[in-house]
Amino acid sequence: MLITKTPFRISFCGGGSDIPDFYRENGGCVLSTSINKYMYISIHPYFDEEKTALKYSKNEIVTDYKEIQHSIFKQVLSDYDVNGVELVSTADVPSGTGLGSSSSFTVGLIHTLNCYQGKYMSKKDIAQAACEVEIQKLKNPIGKQDQYAAACGGLNFITFHKDDTVSVEPVIMRKETMDALQENLVMFYTGIKHDANAILAEQKKNISQLEKTKNLLKMCDLAKEMKESLEKNDLSDFGNILHENWLLKKELAGEITRPEIDAAYNKALESGAVGGKLLGAGGGGFLLFYCEKYKQKELEDNLGLKRFDFRFEHDGTSVVYIGEKYW
C-alpha cells in the first residue's frame, strides 16, 4: 500500500485573478497558504486484477474506465492507464466548503499514481498536470491557485503569467511574525455548502465586464500590498486588506455571498474582528477573520458558529506511507 496526503488551502487575497480568461489578458496573483487539513489517498493492488475499486463518498467497482462515475478518477486513471487497483480517498474536511478540496484531490491522485508507477514528478509539474485535468480536459470553470497551493505547500505569493506559466514565491518573514499571524487568524464553519463551479462559471462570464476587471486588478494590488507588509513583518494592515479584498470579491458574482453570511460577517466586525472573507468561490463554507487573540472568545460567542482550528503547513503533497511492494 502507498498513501499520500495533500493539504487544503486558504486564500487571503487575489482569488479570481487565477482564472485564464483574466490572467491571459492582465496577469494575476494570489497570496495563500496551505493548512494542516488534508486529502489522503491510498492505493493498493486489488484482489481481482480485472477490476478497479474506488472508495470516496461512494463506492465503485468497475472493469473499464468508461464505467467510472467520478469525473476526476475517470480522467486521471485513463490518462495513467492504471487498473486492477483499489483507490481510497479520505478527507479532513468535506467538499463544497471553500478550502480547495477538489484540486487537493486531483493533485493527490496524480502524485499517488506517479509514485505507484515509480515515476518522479516535481511539485510544480504535479500542479500543472492537475490544472490540465481540471481546466483543459474536464472543462471546469476554475482557476489555477488551488492546484499550486496544494502541490507546493507553504505561505506563497503565486503569480499567473499571461503565457500560462506560474511562479510560486514563498513569503519570507520572521518566525514571531508568522506565529502572530497564525494566532490572530480564526475560522468558522457557516454550515452552508456551495457549488463552486456554478459560482465560478458566473464569475468567468462576468470577467469581460470592465467593472469586474477593475475589481480583480485592485485585488491583485491588495495581494501585492499584503505580501510587502508581511515581508516587512508588519501585520497592522492585514485585517484591513482582507476586508477590502472581500468587499471587492462580493461584486464579482451574484452568488458569492448571501444575507446570512453578510449578517455573520458584520457581527464579527462588531465583535472585534478587523476584517475577513468567505473562503473559496463563495456561497458558503468557511469564514476567515483577522482578530487579535484576546478578542476571539467574544467573537466566537457572538457568532455562534463552529470554530475550526488550523495551522499553516509547509510540505505540500507528500508520501506518508509505503508498504511492502506487491506490484
Short mmCIF file of C-alpha atoms in Angstrom, two decimals:
data_model
loop_
_atom_site.label_atom_id
_atom_site.label_comp_id
_atom_site.label_asym_id
_atom_site.label_seq_id
_atom_site.Cartn_x
_atom_site.Cartn_y
_atom_site.Cartn_z
CA MET A 1 0.00 0.00 0.00
CA LEU A 2 1.05 3.58 -0.70
CA ILE A 3 -0.54 6.62 0.95
CA THR A 4 -0.19 10.32 0.11
CA LYS A 5 -1.50 13.37 1.90
CA THR A 6 -2.22 16.67 0.17
CA PRO A 7 -3.10 19.85 2.10
CA PHE A 8 -6.09 22.12 1.71
CA ARG A 9 -5.53 25.85 1.38
CA ILE A 10 -6.83 29.21 2.48
CA SER A 11 -6.53 32.15 0.10
CA PHE A 12 -6.07 35.63 1.51
CA CYS A 13 -6.05 37.97 -1.50
CA GLY A 14 -6.31 37.91 -5.27
CA GLY A 15 -8.66 34.95 -5.73
CA GLY A 16 -10.33 35.10 -9.14
CA SER A 17 -7.29 36.52 -10.91
CA ASP A 18 -6.12 32.92 -11.44
CA ILE A 19 -8.87 32.27 -13.99
CA PRO A 20 -7.33 32.00 -17.51
CA ASP A 21 -9.78 34.48 -19.07
CA PHE A 22 -8.39 37.14 -16.72
CA TYR A 23 -4.69 36.40 -16.29
CA ARG A 24 -4.06 35.86 -20.02
CA GLU A 25 -5.06 39.49 -20.56
CA ASN A 26 -3.90 41.12 -17.33
CA GLY A 27 -1.71 38.74 -15.37
CA GLY A 28 -2.87 37.60 -11.95
CA CYS A 29 -1.60 36.87 -8.45
CA VAL A 30 -2.78 35.29 -5.21
CA LEU A 31 -1.43 35.22 -1.69
CA SER A 32 -2.40 31.98 0.03
CA THR A 33 -1.24 29.29 2.42
CA SER A 34 -1.70 25.57 2.75
CA ILE A 35 -3.04 24.34 6.11
CA ASN A 36 -2.77 21.19 8.21
CA LYS A 37 -6.01 19.67 6.93
CA TYR A 38 -5.52 17.03 4.27
CA MET A 39 -6.79 14.84 1.49
CA TYR A 40 -5.44 11.30 1.95
CA ILE A 41 -5.30 8.91 -0.98
CA SER A 42 -4.21 5.29 -0.71
CA ILE A 43 -3.57 2.78 -3.47
CA HIS A 44 -3.22 -0.98 -3.28
CA PRO A 45 -3.40 -3.83 -5.81
CA TYR A 46 -6.99 -5.06 -5.92
CA PHE A 47 -7.76 -8.72 -5.25
CA ASP A 48 -9.49 -9.03 -8.61
CA GLU A 49 -6.89 -7.92 -11.15
CA GLU A 50 -9.57 -7.40 -13.81
CA LYS A 51 -11.39 -4.75 -11.77
CA THR A 52 -10.72 -1.36 -10.19
CA ALA A 53 -12.27 -0.38 -6.85
CA LEU A 54 -12.81 3.27 -5.91
CA LYS A 55 -13.88 4.41 -2.45
CA TYR A 56 -14.78 8.03 -1.76
CA SER A 57 -18.22 9.33 -0.76
CA LYS A 58 -19.44 6.47 -2.96
CA ASN A 59 -18.07 3.02 -3.75
CA GLU A 60 -17.42 1.96 -7.33
CA ILE A 61 -16.10 -1.31 -8.74
CA VAL A 62 -15.56 -1.22 -12.49
CA THR A 63 -13.95 -3.26 -15.22
CA ASP A 64 -13.50 -0.36 -17.64
CA TYR A 65 -12.57 3.34 -17.21
CA LYS A 66 -15.72 4.33 -19.10
CA GLU A 67 -17.86 2.97 -16.27
CA ILE A 68 -16.38 5.30 -13.64
CA GLN A 69 -18.82 7.96 -12.40
CA HIS A 70 -16.30 10.18 -10.59
CA SER A 71 -15.02 12.52 -13.31
CA ILE A 72 -11.53 13.11 -11.90
CA PHE A 73 -10.92 9.45 -11.09
CA LYS A 74 -12.13 8.59 -14.58
CA GLN A 75 -9.88 11.10 -16.36
CA VAL A 76 -6.70 10.51 -14.36
CA LEU A 77 -6.92 6.71 -14.30
CA SER A 78 -7.50 6.76 -18.04
CA ASP A 79 -4.51 9.10 -18.53
CA TYR A 80 -2.22 6.84 -16.50
CA ASP A 81 -3.72 3.58 -17.78
CA VAL A 82 -3.88 2.15 -14.26
CA ASN A 83 -6.30 -0.64 -13.42
CA GLY A 84 -6.53 -3.60 -11.08
CA VAL A 85 -6.09 -1.36 -8.03
CA GLU A 86 -8.08 -0.18 -5.06
CA LEU A 87 -8.04 3.58 -4.50
CA VAL A 88 -9.43 5.17 -1.34
CA SER A 89 -9.77 8.91 -0.64
CA THR A 90 -10.37 10.31 2.85
CA ALA A 91 -10.55 13.99 3.72
CA ASP A 92 -10.32 16.02 6.92
CA VAL A 93 -12.89 18.46 5.52
CA PRO A 94 -15.90 17.77 3.25
CA SER A 95 -16.13 19.13 -0.29
CA GLY A 96 -18.00 22.33 -1.05
CA THR A 97 -16.54 24.25 1.88
CA GLY A 98 -14.10 26.59 0.11
CA LEU A 99 -10.77 25.00 1.04
CA GLY A 100 -9.87 23.74 -2.43
CA SER A 101 -10.69 20.09 -1.76
CA SER A 102 -11.34 19.19 -5.40
CA SER A 103 -7.91 20.34 -6.54
CA SER A 104 -6.24 18.76 -3.50
CA PHE A 105 -7.86 15.52 -4.58
CA THR A 106 -6.60 15.89 -8.15
CA VAL A 107 -3.08 16.79 -7.02
CA GLY A 108 -3.03 13.92 -4.55
CA LEU A 109 -4.31 11.41 -7.10
CA ILE A 110 -1.69 12.40 -9.69
CA HIS A 111 1.06 12.23 -7.05
CA THR A 112 -0.18 8.82 -5.88
CA LEU A 113 -0.27 7.32 -9.37
CA ASN A 114 3.17 8.66 -10.26
CA CYS A 115 4.61 7.06 -7.13
CA TYR A 116 2.73 3.82 -7.83
CA GLN A 117 4.26 3.65 -11.29
CA GLY A 118 7.73 4.54 -9.99
CA LYS A 119 7.80 7.91 -11.74
CA TYR A 120 9.13 11.19 -10.36
CA MET A 121 7.27 14.45 -10.97
CA SER A 122 8.16 17.76 -9.32
CA LYS A 123 5.53 19.52 -7.23
CA LYS A 124 5.12 22.28 -9.80
CA ASP A 125 4.71 19.71 -12.57
CA ILE A 126 2.09 17.90 -10.48
CA ALA A 127 0.24 21.20 -10.09
CA GLN A 128 0.40 21.86 -13.82
CA ALA A 129 -0.83 18.35 -14.58
CA ALA A 130 -3.74 18.86 -12.17
CA CYS A 131 -4.62 22.13 -13.95
CA GLU A 132 -4.64 20.32 -17.28
CA VAL A 133 -7.01 17.68 -15.91
CA GLU A 134 -9.46 20.08 -14.27
CA ILE A 135 -9.39 23.06 -16.62
CA GLN A 136 -8.46 21.72 -20.06
CA LYS A 137 -9.75 18.15 -20.06
CA LEU A 138 -12.77 18.38 -17.74
CA LYS A 139 -13.56 22.00 -18.72
CA ASN A 140 -14.26 23.10 -15.14
CA PRO A 141 -14.58 26.92 -14.92
CA ILE A 142 -11.89 27.23 -12.27
CA GLY A 143 -8.51 28.85 -11.80
CA LYS A 144 -5.02 27.58 -11.02
CA GLN A 145 -4.37 28.73 -7.47
CA ASP A 146 -5.67 25.66 -5.63
CA GLN A 147 -3.54 23.16 -7.54
CA TYR A 148 -0.30 25.07 -6.90
CA ALA A 149 -1.14 25.76 -3.25
CA ALA A 150 -1.90 22.09 -2.62
CA ALA A 151 1.10 20.73 -4.51
CA CYS A 152 3.77 23.15 -3.28
CA GLY A 153 2.60 23.89 0.26
CA GLY A 154 3.57 26.87 2.40
CA LEU A 155 2.64 30.54 2.54
CA ASN A 156 3.20 31.75 -1.01
CA PHE A 157 2.73 34.60 -3.43
CA ILE A 158 1.63 32.86 -6.63
CA THR A 159 1.83 34.72 -9.95
CA PHE A 160 -0.17 33.69 -13.02
CA HIS A 161 1.58 34.97 -16.13
CA LYS A 162 -0.04 35.86 -19.45
CA ASP A 163 1.78 32.99 -21.18
CA ASP A 164 0.12 30.44 -18.83
CA THR A 165 3.26 29.88 -16.74
CA VAL A 166 3.03 30.10 -12.95
CA SER A 167 5.57 31.33 -10.39
CA VAL A 168 5.43 30.27 -6.73
CA GLU A 169 7.35 32.57 -4.38
CA PRO A 170 7.47 31.81 -0.62
CA VAL A 171 6.66 34.79 1.58
CA ILE A 172 9.60 35.29 3.94
CA MET A 173 9.06 36.78 7.41
CA ARG A 174 10.36 36.38 10.95
CA LYS A 175 9.11 33.42 12.95
CA GLU A 176 7.44 35.65 15.52
CA THR A 177 5.51 37.40 12.73
CA MET A 178 4.38 34.07 11.32
CA ASP A 179 3.32 32.93 14.80
CA ALA A 180 1.40 36.15 15.42
CA LEU A 181 -0.34 35.88 12.06
CA GLN A 182 -1.49 32.34 12.79
CA GLU A 183 -2.58 33.30 16.29
CA ASN A 184 -4.70 36.19 15.01
CA LEU A 185 -6.49 34.20 12.30
CA VAL A 186 -9.69 32.41 13.25
CA MET A 187 -12.02 30.39 11.05
CA PHE A 188 -15.69 29.44 11.43
CA TYR A 189 -17.85 27.00 9.51
CA THR A 190 -21.08 28.54 8.23
CA GLY A 191 -22.77 25.15 7.81
CA ILE A 192 -23.58 26.05 4.20
CA LYS A 193 -22.14 24.04 1.32
CA HIS A 194 -21.86 25.57 -2.14
CA ASP A 195 -21.42 24.70 -5.79
CA ALA A 196 -18.09 26.35 -6.58
CA ASN A 197 -18.30 25.59 -10.30
CA ALA A 198 -21.64 27.36 -10.68
CA ILE A 199 -20.33 30.48 -8.91
CA LEU A 200 -17.07 30.45 -10.83
CA ALA A 201 -18.90 29.98 -14.13
CA GLU A 202 -20.81 33.21 -13.49
CA GLN A 203 -17.62 34.95 -12.38
CA LYS A 204 -15.83 33.75 -15.52
CA LYS A 205 -18.64 35.12 -17.67
CA ASN A 206 -18.53 38.45 -15.84
CA ILE A 207 -14.78 38.98 -16.31
CA SER A 208 -15.37 40.69 -19.64
CA GLN A 209 -17.27 43.45 -17.81
CA LEU A 210 -15.00 46.44 -17.23
CA GLU A 211 -16.07 46.94 -13.62
CA LYS A 212 -15.35 43.29 -12.72
CA THR A 213 -11.92 43.53 -14.37
CA LYS A 214 -11.16 46.66 -12.34
CA ASN A 215 -12.12 44.82 -9.16
CA LEU A 216 -9.78 41.93 -9.94
CA LEU A 217 -6.94 44.32 -10.74
CA LYS A 218 -7.48 46.03 -7.37
CA MET A 219 -7.50 42.62 -5.66
CA CYS A 220 -4.14 41.84 -7.26
CA ASP A 221 -2.78 45.14 -5.95
CA LEU A 222 -4.02 44.19 -2.48
CA ALA A 223 -2.26 40.81 -2.71
CA LYS A 224 0.99 42.60 -3.55
CA GLU A 225 0.44 45.08 -0.71
CA MET A 226 -0.20 42.23 1.73
CA LYS A 227 2.97 40.43 0.61
CA GLU A 228 5.08 43.55 1.10
CA SER A 229 3.64 44.12 4.58
CA LEU A 230 4.34 40.55 5.65
CA GLU A 231 7.90 40.74 4.35
CA LYS A 232 8.35 43.89 6.44
CA ASN A 233 6.98 41.93 9.44
CA ASP A 234 4.09 44.37 9.70
CA LEU A 235 0.66 42.92 10.49
CA SER A 236 -1.05 46.25 11.18
CA ASP A 237 -2.85 46.33 7.81
CA PHE A 238 -3.52 42.62 7.37
CA GLY A 239 -7.13 42.68 8.58
CA ASN A 240 -7.96 45.85 6.66
CA ILE A 241 -6.58 44.37 3.43
CA LEU A 242 -8.65 41.20 3.97
CA HIS A 243 -11.74 43.36 4.42
CA GLU A 244 -11.11 45.45 1.32
CA ASN A 245 -10.48 42.31 -0.72
CA TRP A 246 -13.79 40.82 0.50
CA LEU A 247 -15.74 43.92 -0.47
CA LEU A 248 -14.31 43.72 -3.98
CA LYS A 249 -14.82 39.98 -4.27
CA LYS A 250 -18.52 40.21 -3.37
CA GLU A 251 -19.14 42.22 -6.52
CA LEU A 252 -17.67 39.61 -8.90
CA ALA A 253 -20.75 37.35 -8.99
CA GLY A 254 -24.26 37.33 -7.55
CA GLU A 255 -23.97 34.09 -5.56
CA ILE A 256 -20.68 34.82 -3.77
CA THR A 257 -22.48 35.90 -0.62
CA ARG A 258 -25.97 35.70 0.87
CA PRO A 259 -27.82 37.60 3.63
CA GLU A 260 -26.94 35.20 6.46
CA ILE A 261 -23.26 35.34 5.52
CA ASP A 262 -23.29 39.14 5.39
CA ALA A 263 -25.04 39.20 8.79
CA ALA A 264 -22.40 36.92 10.33
CA TYR A 265 -19.59 38.98 8.78
CA ASN A 266 -20.99 42.25 10.14
CA LYS A 267 -21.49 40.71 13.58
CA ALA A 268 -17.87 39.60 13.52
CA LEU A 269 -16.68 43.14 12.82
CA GLU A 270 -18.81 44.38 15.72
CA SER A 271 -17.24 41.70 17.94
CA GLY A 272 -13.60 42.61 17.42
CA ALA A 273 -12.58 41.23 14.03
CA VAL A 274 -10.66 43.75 11.91
CA GLY A 275 -11.53 42.10 8.61
CA GLY A 276 -12.13 38.78 6.94
CA LYS A 277 -13.53 36.94 3.97
CA LEU A 278 -15.50 33.93 2.87
CA LEU A 279 -13.08 31.29 1.65
CA GLY A 280 -13.23 29.72 -1.79
CA ALA A 281 -15.59 30.67 -4.57
CA GLY A 282 -18.25 31.86 -2.15
CA GLY A 283 -21.83 30.98 -1.31
CA GLY A 284 -20.96 29.07 1.86
CA GLY A 285 -18.17 27.16 3.55
CA PHE A 286 -15.78 28.88 5.96
CA LEU A 287 -15.49 32.45 7.15
CA LEU A 288 -11.95 33.57 7.99
CA PHE A 289 -11.28 36.57 10.24
CA TYR A 290 -8.27 38.50 11.43
CA CYS A 291 -8.92 39.13 15.12
CA GLU A 292 -6.46 39.65 17.94
CA LYS A 293 -6.23 36.75 20.36
CA TYR A 294 -7.78 38.48 23.37
CA LYS A 295 -10.92 39.31 21.38
CA GLN A 296 -11.51 35.88 19.88
CA LYS A 297 -13.61 34.48 22.74
CA GLU A 298 -16.12 37.33 22.35
CA LEU A 299 -16.11 36.84 18.60
CA GLU A 300 -16.76 33.11 18.96
CA ASP A 301 -19.55 33.61 21.49
CA ASN A 302 -21.32 36.27 19.43
CA LEU A 303 -21.12 34.42 16.12
CA GLY A 304 -22.42 31.13 17.46
CA LEU A 305 -20.74 29.23 14.61
CA LYS A 306 -18.48 26.18 14.81
CA ARG A 307 -14.87 27.25 15.20
CA PHE A 308 -12.38 25.38 13.04
CA ASP A 309 -8.81 25.35 14.33
CA PHE A 310 -5.93 25.05 11.88
CA ARG A 311 -2.24 25.72 11.45
CA PHE A 312 -0.13 26.62 8.43
CA GLU A 313 1.76 23.75 6.80
CA HIS A 314 4.80 23.80 4.54
CA ASP A 315 5.19 20.38 2.92
CA GLY A 316 2.60 20.33 0.16
CA THR A 317 1.67 16.98 -1.31
CA SER A 318 3.77 14.19 0.20
CA VAL A 319 4.04 10.44 0.62
CA VAL A 320 3.29 9.36 4.19
CA TYR A 321 3.43 5.58 3.89
CA ILE A 322 4.96 3.00 1.58
CA GLY A 323 4.24 -0.61 2.46
CA GLU A 324 5.61 -3.83 1.06
CA LYS A 325 5.69 -3.60 -2.73
CA TYR A 326 3.37 -6.14 -4.30
CA TRP A 327 3.06 -4.58 -7.77
#
